[in-house]
PDB file of C-alpha atoms in Angstrom:
ATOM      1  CA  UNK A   8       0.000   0.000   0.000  1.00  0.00           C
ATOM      2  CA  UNK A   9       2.900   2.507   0.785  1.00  0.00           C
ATOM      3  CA  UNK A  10       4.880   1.454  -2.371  1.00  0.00           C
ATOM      4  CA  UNK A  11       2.180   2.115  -4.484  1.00  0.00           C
ATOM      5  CA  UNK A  12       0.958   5.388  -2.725  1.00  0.00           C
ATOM      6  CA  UNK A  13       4.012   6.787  -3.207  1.00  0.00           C
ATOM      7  CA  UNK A  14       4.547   5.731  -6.693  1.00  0.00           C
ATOM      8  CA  UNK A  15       0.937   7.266  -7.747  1.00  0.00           C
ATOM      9  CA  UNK A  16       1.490  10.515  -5.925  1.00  0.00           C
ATOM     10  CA  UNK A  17       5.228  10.461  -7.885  1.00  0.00           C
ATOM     11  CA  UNK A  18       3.167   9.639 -10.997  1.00  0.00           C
ATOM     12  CA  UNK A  19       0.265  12.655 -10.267  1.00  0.00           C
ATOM     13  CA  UNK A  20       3.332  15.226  -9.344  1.00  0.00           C
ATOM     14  CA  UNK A  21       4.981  14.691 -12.945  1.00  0.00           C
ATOM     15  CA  UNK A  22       1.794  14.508 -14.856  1.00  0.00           C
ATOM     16  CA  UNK A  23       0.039  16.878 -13.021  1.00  0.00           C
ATOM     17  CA  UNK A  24       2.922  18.743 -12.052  1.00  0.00           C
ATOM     18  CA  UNK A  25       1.687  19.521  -8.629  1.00  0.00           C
ATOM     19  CA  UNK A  26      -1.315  21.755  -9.854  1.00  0.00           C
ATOM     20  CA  UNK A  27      -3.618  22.525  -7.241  1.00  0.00           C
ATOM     21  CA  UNK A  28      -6.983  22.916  -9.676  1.00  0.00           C
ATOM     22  CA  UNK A  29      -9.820  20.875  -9.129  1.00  0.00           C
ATOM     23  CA  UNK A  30      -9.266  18.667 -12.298  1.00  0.00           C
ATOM     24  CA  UNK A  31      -6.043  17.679 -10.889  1.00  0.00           C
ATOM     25  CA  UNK A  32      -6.642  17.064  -7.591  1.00  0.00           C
ATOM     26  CA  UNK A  33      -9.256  14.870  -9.079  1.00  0.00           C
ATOM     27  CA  UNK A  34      -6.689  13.005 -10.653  1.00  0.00           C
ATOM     28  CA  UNK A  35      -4.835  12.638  -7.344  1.00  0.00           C
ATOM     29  CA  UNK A  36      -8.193  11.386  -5.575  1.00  0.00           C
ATOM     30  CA  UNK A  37      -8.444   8.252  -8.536  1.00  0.00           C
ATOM     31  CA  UNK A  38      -4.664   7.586  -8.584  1.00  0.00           C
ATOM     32  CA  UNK A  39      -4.302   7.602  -4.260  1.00  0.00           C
ATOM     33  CA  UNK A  40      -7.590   5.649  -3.819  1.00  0.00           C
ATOM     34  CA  UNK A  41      -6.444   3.006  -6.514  1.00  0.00           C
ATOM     35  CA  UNK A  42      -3.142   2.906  -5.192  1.00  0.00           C
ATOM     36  CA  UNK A  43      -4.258   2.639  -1.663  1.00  0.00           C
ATOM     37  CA  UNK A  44      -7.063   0.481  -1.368  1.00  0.00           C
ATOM     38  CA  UNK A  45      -8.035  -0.866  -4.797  1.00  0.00           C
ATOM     39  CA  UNK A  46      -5.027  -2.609  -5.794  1.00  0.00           C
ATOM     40  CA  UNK A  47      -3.053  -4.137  -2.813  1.00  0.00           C
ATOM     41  CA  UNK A  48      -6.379  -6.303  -1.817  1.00  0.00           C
ATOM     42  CA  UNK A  49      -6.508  -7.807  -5.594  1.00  0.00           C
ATOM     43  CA  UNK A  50      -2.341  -8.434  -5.202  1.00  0.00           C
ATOM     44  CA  UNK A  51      -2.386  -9.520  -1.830  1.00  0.00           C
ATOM     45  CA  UNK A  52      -5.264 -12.492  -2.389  1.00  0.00           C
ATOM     46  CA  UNK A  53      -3.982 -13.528  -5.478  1.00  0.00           C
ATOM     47  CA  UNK A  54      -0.974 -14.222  -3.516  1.00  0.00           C
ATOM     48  CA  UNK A  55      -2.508 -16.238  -0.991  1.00  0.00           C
ATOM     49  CA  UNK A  56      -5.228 -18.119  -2.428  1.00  0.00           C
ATOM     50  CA  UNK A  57      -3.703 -21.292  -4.027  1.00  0.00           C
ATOM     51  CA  UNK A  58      -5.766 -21.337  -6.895  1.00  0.00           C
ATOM     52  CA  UNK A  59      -4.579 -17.420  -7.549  1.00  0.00           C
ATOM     53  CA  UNK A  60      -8.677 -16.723  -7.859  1.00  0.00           C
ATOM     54  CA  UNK A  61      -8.329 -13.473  -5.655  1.00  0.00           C
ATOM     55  CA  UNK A  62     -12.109 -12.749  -6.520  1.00  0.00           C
ATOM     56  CA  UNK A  63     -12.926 -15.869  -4.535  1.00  0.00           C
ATOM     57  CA  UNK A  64     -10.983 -15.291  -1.490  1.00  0.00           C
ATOM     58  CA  UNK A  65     -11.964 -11.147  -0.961  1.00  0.00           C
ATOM     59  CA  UNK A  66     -15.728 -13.271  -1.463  1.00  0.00           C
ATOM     60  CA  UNK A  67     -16.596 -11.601  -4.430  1.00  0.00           C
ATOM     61  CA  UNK A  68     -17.435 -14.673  -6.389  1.00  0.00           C
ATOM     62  CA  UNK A  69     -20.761 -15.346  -4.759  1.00  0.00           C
ATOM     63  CA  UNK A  70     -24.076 -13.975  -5.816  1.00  0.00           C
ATOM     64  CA  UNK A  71     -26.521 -11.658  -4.066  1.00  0.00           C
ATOM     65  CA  UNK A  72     -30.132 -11.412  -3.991  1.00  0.00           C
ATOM     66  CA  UNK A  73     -32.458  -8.910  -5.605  1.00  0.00           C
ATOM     67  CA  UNK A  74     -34.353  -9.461  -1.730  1.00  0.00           C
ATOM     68  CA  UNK A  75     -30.941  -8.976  -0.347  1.00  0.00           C
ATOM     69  CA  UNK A  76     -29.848  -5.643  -2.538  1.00  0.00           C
ATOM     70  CA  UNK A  77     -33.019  -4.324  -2.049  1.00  0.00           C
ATOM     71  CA  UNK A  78     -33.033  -4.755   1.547  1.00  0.00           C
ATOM     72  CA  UNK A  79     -29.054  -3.550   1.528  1.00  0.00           C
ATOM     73  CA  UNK A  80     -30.165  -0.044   0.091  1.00  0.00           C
ATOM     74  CA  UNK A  81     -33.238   0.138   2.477  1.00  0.00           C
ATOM     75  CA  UNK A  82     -31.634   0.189   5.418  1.00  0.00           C
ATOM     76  CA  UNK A  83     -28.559   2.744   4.155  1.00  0.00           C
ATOM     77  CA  UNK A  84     -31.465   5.054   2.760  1.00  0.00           C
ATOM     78  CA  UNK A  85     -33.344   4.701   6.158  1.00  0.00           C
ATOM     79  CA  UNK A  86     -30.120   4.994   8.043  1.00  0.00           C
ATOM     80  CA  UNK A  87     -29.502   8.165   6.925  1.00  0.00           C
ATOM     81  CA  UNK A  88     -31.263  10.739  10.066  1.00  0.00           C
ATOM     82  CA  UNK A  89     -29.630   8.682  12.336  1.00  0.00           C
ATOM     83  CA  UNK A  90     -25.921   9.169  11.187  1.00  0.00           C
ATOM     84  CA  UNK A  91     -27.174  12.614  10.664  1.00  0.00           C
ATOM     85  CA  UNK A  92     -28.014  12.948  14.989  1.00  0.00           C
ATOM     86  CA  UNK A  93     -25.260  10.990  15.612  1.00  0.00           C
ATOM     87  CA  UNK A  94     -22.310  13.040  13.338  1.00  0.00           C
ATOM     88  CA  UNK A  95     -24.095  16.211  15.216  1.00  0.00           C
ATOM     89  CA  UNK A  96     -23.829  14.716  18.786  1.00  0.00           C
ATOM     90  CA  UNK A  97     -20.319  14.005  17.700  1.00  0.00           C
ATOM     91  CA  UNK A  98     -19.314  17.626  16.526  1.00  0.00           C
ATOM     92  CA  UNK A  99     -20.565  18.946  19.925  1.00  0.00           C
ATOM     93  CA  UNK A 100     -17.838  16.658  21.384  1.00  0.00           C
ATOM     94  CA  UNK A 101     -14.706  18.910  22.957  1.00  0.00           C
ATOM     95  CA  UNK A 102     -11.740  18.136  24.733  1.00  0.00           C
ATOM     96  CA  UNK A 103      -9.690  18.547  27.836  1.00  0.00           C
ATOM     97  CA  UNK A 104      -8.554  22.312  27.655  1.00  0.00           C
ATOM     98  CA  UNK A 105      -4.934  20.627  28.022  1.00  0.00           C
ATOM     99  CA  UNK A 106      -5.778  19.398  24.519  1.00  0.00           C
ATOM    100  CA  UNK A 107      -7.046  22.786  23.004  1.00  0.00           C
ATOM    101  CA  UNK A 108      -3.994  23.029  20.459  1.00  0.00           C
ATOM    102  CA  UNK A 109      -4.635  19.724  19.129  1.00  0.00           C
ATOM    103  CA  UNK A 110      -8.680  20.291  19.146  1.00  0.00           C
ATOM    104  CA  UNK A 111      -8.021  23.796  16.983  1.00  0.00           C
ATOM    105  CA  UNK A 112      -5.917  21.586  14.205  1.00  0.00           C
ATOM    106  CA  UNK A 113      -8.623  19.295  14.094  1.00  0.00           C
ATOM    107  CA  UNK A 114     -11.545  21.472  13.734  1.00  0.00           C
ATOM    108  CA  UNK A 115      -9.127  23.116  10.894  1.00  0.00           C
ATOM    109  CA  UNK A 116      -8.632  19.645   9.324  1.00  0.00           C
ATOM    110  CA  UNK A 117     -12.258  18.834   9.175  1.00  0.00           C
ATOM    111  CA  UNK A 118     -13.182  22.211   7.568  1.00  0.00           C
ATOM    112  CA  UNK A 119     -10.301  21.894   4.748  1.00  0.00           C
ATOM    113  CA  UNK A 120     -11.733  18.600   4.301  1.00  0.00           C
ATOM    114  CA  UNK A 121     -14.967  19.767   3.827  1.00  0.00           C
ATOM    115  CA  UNK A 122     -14.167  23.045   1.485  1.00  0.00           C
ATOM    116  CA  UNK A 123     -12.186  20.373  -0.618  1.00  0.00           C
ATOM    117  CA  UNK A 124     -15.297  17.873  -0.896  1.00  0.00           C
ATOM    118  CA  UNK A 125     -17.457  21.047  -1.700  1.00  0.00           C
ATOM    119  CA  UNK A 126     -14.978  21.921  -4.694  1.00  0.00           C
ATOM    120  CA  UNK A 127     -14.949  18.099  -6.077  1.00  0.00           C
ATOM    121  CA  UNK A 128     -18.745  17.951  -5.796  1.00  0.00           C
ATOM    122  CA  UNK A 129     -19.829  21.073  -7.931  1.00  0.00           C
ATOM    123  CA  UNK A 130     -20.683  19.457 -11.146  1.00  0.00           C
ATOM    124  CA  UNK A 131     -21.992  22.079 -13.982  1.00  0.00           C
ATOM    125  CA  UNK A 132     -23.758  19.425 -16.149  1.00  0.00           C
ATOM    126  CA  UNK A 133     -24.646  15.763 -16.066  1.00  0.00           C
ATOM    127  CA  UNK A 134     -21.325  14.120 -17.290  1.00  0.00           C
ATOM    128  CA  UNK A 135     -19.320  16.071 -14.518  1.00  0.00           C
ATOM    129  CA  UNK A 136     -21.696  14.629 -12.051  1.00  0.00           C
ATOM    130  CA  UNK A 137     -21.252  10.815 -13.496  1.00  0.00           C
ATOM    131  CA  UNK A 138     -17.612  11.667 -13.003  1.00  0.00           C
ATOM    132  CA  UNK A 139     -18.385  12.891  -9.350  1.00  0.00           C
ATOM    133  CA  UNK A 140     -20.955   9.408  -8.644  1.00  0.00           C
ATOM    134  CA  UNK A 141     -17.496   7.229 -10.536  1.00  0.00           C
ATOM    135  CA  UNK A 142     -14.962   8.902  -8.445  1.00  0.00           C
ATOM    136  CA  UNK A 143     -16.746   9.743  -4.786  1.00  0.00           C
ATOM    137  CA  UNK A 144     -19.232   6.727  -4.736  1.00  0.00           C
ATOM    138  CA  UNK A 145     -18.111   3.468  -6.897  1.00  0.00           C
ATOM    139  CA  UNK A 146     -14.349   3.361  -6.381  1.00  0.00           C
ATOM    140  CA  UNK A 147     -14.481   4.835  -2.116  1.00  0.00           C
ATOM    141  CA  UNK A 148     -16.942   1.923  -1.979  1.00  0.00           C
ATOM    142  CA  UNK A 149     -15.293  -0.841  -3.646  1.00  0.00           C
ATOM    143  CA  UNK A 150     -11.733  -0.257  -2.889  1.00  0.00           C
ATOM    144  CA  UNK A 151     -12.295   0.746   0.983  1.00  0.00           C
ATOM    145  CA  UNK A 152     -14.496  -2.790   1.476  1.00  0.00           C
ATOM    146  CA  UNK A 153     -12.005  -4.672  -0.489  1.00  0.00           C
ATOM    147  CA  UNK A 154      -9.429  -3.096   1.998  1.00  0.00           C
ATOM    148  CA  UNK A 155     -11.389  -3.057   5.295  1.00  0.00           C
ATOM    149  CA  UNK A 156     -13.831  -5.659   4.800  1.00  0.00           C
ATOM    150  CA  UNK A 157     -12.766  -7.969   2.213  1.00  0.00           C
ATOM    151  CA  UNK A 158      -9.042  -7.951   3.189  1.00  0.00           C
ATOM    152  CA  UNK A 159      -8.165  -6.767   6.688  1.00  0.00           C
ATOM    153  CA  UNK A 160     -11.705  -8.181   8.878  1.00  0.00           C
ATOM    154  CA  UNK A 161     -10.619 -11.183   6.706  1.00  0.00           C
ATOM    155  CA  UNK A 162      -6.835 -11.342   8.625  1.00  0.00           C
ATOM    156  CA  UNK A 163      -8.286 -10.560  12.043  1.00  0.00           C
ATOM    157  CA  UNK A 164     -10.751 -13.575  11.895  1.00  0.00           C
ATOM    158  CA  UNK A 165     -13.864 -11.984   9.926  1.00  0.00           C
ATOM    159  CA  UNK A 166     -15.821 -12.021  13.496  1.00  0.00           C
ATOM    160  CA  UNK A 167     -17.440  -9.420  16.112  1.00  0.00           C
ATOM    161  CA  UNK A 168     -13.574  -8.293  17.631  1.00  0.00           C
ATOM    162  CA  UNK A 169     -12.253  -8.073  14.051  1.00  0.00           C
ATOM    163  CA  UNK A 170     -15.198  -6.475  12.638  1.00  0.00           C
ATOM    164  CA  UNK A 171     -15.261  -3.567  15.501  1.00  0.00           C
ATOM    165  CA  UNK A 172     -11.468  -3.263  15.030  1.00  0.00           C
ATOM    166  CA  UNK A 173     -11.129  -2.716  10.917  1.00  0.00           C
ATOM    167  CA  UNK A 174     -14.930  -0.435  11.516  1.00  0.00           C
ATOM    168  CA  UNK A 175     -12.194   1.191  13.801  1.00  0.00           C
ATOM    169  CA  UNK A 176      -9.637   1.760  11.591  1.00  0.00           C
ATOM    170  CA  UNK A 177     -11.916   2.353   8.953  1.00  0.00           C
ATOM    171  CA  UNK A 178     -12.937   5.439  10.656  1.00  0.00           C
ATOM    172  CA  UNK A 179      -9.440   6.618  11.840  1.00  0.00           C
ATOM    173  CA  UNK A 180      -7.914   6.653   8.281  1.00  0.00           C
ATOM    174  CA  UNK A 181     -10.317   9.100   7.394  1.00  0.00           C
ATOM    175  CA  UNK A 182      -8.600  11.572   9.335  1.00  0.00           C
ATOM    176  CA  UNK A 183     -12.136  13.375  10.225  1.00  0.00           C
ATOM    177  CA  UNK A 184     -12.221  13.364  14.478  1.00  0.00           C
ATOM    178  CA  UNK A 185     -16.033  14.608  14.483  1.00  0.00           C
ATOM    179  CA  UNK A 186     -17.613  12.348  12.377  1.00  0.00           C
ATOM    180  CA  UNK A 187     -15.489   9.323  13.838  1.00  0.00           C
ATOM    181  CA  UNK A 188     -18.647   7.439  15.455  1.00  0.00           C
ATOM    182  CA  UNK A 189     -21.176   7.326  12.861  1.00  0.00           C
ATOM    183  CA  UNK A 190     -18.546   6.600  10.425  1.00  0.00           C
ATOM    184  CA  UNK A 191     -16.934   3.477  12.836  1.00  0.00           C
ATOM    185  CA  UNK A 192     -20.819   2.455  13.297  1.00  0.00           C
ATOM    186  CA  UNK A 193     -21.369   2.265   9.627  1.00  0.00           C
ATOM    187  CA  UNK A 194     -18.175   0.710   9.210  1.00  0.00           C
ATOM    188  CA  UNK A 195     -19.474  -2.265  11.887  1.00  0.00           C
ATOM    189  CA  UNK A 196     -22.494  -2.437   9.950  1.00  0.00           C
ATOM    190  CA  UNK A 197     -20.585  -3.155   6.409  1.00  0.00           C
ATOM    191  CA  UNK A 198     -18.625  -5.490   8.962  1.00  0.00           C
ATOM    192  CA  UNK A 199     -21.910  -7.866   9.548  1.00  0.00           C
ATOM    193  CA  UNK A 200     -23.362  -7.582   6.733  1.00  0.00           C
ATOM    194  CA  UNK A 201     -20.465  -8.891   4.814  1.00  0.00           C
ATOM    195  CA  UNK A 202     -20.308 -11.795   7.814  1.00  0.00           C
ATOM    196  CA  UNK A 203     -23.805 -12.740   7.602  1.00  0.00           C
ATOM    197  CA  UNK A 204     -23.759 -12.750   3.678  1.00  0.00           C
ATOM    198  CA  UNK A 205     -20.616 -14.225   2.859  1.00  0.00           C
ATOM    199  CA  UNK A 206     -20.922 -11.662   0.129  1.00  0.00           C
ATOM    200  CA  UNK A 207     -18.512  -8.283  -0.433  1.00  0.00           C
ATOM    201  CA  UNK A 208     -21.027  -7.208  -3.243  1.00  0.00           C
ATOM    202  CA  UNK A 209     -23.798  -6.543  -0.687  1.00  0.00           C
ATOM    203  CA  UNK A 210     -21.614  -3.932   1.924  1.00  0.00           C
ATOM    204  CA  UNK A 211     -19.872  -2.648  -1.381  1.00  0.00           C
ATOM    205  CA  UNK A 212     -23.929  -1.317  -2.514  1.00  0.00           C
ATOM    206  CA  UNK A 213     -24.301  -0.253   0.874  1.00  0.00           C
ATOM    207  CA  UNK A 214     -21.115   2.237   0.596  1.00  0.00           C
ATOM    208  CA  UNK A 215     -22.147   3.351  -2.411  1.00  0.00           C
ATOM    209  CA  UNK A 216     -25.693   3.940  -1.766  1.00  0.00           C
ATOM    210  CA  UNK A 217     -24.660   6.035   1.108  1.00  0.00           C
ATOM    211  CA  UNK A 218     -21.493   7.898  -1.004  1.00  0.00           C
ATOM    212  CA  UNK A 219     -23.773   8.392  -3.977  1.00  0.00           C
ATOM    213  CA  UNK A 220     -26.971   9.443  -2.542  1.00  0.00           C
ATOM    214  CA  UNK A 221     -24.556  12.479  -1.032  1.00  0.00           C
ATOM    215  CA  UNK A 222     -22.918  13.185  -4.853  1.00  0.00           C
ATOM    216  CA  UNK A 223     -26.820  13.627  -6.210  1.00  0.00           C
ATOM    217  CA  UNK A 224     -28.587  15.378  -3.622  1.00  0.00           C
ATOM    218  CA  UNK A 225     -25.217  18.054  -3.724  1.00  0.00           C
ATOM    219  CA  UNK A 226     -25.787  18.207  -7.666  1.00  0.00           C
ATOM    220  CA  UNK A 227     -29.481  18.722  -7.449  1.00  0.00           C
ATOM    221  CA  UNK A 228     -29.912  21.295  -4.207  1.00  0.00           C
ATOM    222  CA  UNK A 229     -26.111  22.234  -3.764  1.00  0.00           C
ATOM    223  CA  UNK A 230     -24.872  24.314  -0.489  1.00  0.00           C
ATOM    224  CA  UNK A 231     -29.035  25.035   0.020  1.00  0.00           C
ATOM    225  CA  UNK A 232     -29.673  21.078   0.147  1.00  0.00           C
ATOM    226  CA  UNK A 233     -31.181  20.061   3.894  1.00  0.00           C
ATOM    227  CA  UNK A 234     -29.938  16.770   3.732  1.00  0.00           C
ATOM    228  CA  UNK A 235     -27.506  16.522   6.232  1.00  0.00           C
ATOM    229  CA  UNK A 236     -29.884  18.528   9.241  1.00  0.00           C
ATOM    230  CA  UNK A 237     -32.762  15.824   8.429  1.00  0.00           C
ATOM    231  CA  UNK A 238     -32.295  14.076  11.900  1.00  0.00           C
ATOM    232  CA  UNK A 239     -30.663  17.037  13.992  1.00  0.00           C
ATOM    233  CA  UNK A 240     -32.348  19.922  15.737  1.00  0.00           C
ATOM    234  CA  UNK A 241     -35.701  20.119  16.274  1.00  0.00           C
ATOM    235  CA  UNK A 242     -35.838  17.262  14.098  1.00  0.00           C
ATOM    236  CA  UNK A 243     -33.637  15.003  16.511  1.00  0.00           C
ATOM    237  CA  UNK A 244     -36.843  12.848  16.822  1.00  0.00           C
ATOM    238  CA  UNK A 245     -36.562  11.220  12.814  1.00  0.00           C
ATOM    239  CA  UNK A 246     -33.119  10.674  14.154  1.00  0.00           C
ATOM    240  CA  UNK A 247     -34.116   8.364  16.901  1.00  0.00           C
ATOM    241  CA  UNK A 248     -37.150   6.647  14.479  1.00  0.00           C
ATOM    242  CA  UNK A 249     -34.611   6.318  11.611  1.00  0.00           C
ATOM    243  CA  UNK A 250     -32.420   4.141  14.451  1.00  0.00           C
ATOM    244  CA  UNK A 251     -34.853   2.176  15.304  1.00  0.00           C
ATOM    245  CA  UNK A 252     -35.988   1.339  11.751  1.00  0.00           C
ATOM    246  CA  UNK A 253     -32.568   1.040  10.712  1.00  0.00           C
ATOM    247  CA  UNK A 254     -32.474  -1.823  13.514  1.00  0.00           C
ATOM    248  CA  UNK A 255     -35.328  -3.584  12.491  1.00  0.00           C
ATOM    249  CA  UNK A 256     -34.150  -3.774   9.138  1.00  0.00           C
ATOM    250  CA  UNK A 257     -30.307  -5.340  10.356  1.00  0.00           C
ATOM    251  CA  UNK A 258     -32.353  -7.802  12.218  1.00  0.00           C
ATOM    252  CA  UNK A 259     -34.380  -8.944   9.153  1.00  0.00           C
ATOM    253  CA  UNK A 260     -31.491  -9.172   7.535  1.00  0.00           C
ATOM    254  CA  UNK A 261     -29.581 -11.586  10.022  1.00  0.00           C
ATOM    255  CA  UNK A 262     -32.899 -13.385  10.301  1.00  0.00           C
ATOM    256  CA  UNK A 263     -33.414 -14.095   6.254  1.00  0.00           C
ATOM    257  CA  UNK A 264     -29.081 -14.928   6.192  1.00  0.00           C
ATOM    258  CA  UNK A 265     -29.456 -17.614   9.112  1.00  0.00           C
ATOM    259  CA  UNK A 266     -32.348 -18.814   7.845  1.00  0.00           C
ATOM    260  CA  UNK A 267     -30.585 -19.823   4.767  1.00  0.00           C
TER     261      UNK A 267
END
């Protein structure tokens, strides 16, 4: 993963020559994210499966339901007020005073972060926005479970220690302190899912749905979109129904895989 970061930022700096426009930071975002997280998996499992079928061993080989897909992008859609209340709760979070230098670069880290997401997701027409869906939704989905869920909760043991670890890490290489817990809960829930399934394909949708459904609602309402409040507020209370819903539907889910 290192080798190859470093060789695709090496690559970006002489194509790109270090430009800090939009288009080429773009370029940056696709070569880092294959570099990272798309490629190493594939390598890595054709390396250790003795048949060198590295589709088989990340579990990518195995077919999912239209019941199951279906359910898969219920529950992110539903889930969505609820990581809403719970991101908020989390960006009310602060720490020791002791701790106020480090709290200030983080806060500043986060809001780079977020004026940089802002720039990538303007889209003036409809092939700029495939781009966006391509480059913010598919490959953060695919790679990122082949790395975290098909690869690494693979390592650990693929069970409830190793999923809570990799939803850990999952969250920490994101570098984003206040929305840590939603993101380490979502992470857990990708975690199961792929356990119960036996299936990458069905926590892969899942990412997406939730990575994509962002990239649209941005290209059809922009900075004036409410998305992200639905949930918070006065609103808290969807938050809390969107929880328990979100719940219910994980718990049909384990019910219909163990049935099986």
């Amino acid at each position: 993963m290192a080798a190859l970061t470093f060789l695709a930022m090496g690559l970006w700096q002489t194509v790109c020559g270090g430009s800090q426009s939009t288009e080429s930071l773009k370029w940056l975002q696709f070569m880092q994210t294959t570099a990272t997280f798309l490629l190493p998996p594939i390598l890595c499992a054709w390396l250790w499966d003795s048949g060198h079928k590295p589709f088989t061993w990340l579990k990518m080989d195995k077919k999912v339901s239209w019941q199951d897909a279906v359910l898969a992008v219920g529950i992110m859609i539903c889930a969505i007020p609820c990581i809403n209340l719970l991101a908020d709760l989390n960006s009310h979070v602060q720490l020791p005073d002791s701790l106020a230098s480090i709290e200030k670069q983080l806060k500043q880290m986060e809001e780079a972060a977020a004026a940089l997401t802002e720039r990538f997701l303007q889209a003036e027409n409809i092939g700029i926005l495939f781009i966006n869906i391509a480059l913010m939704a598919f490959l953060p989905a695919l790679s990122e479970e082949l790395s975290f869920r098909g690869t690494l909760q693979q390592i650990l043991g693929n069970k409830h220690a190793a999923i809570w670890i990799t939803a850990f890490l999952f969250s920490a290489i994101h570098m984003q302190f206040y929305g840590f817990v939603p993101r380490m809960l979502m992470g857990a829930t990708f975690g199961y899912i792929f356990l119960w399934t036996g299936s990458l394909w069905v926590p892969v949708l899942m990412h997406f749905t939730n990575n994509g459904l962002a990239v649209i609602v941005y290209y059809l309402f922009g900075q004036n979109n409410s998305a992200d409040t639905i949930g918070t507020g006065t609103t808290w209370w969807l938050g809390v129904i969107s929880l328990m819903i979100t719940s219910l539907g994980l718990l049909i889910f384990y019910r219909r895989t163990h049935t099986r």
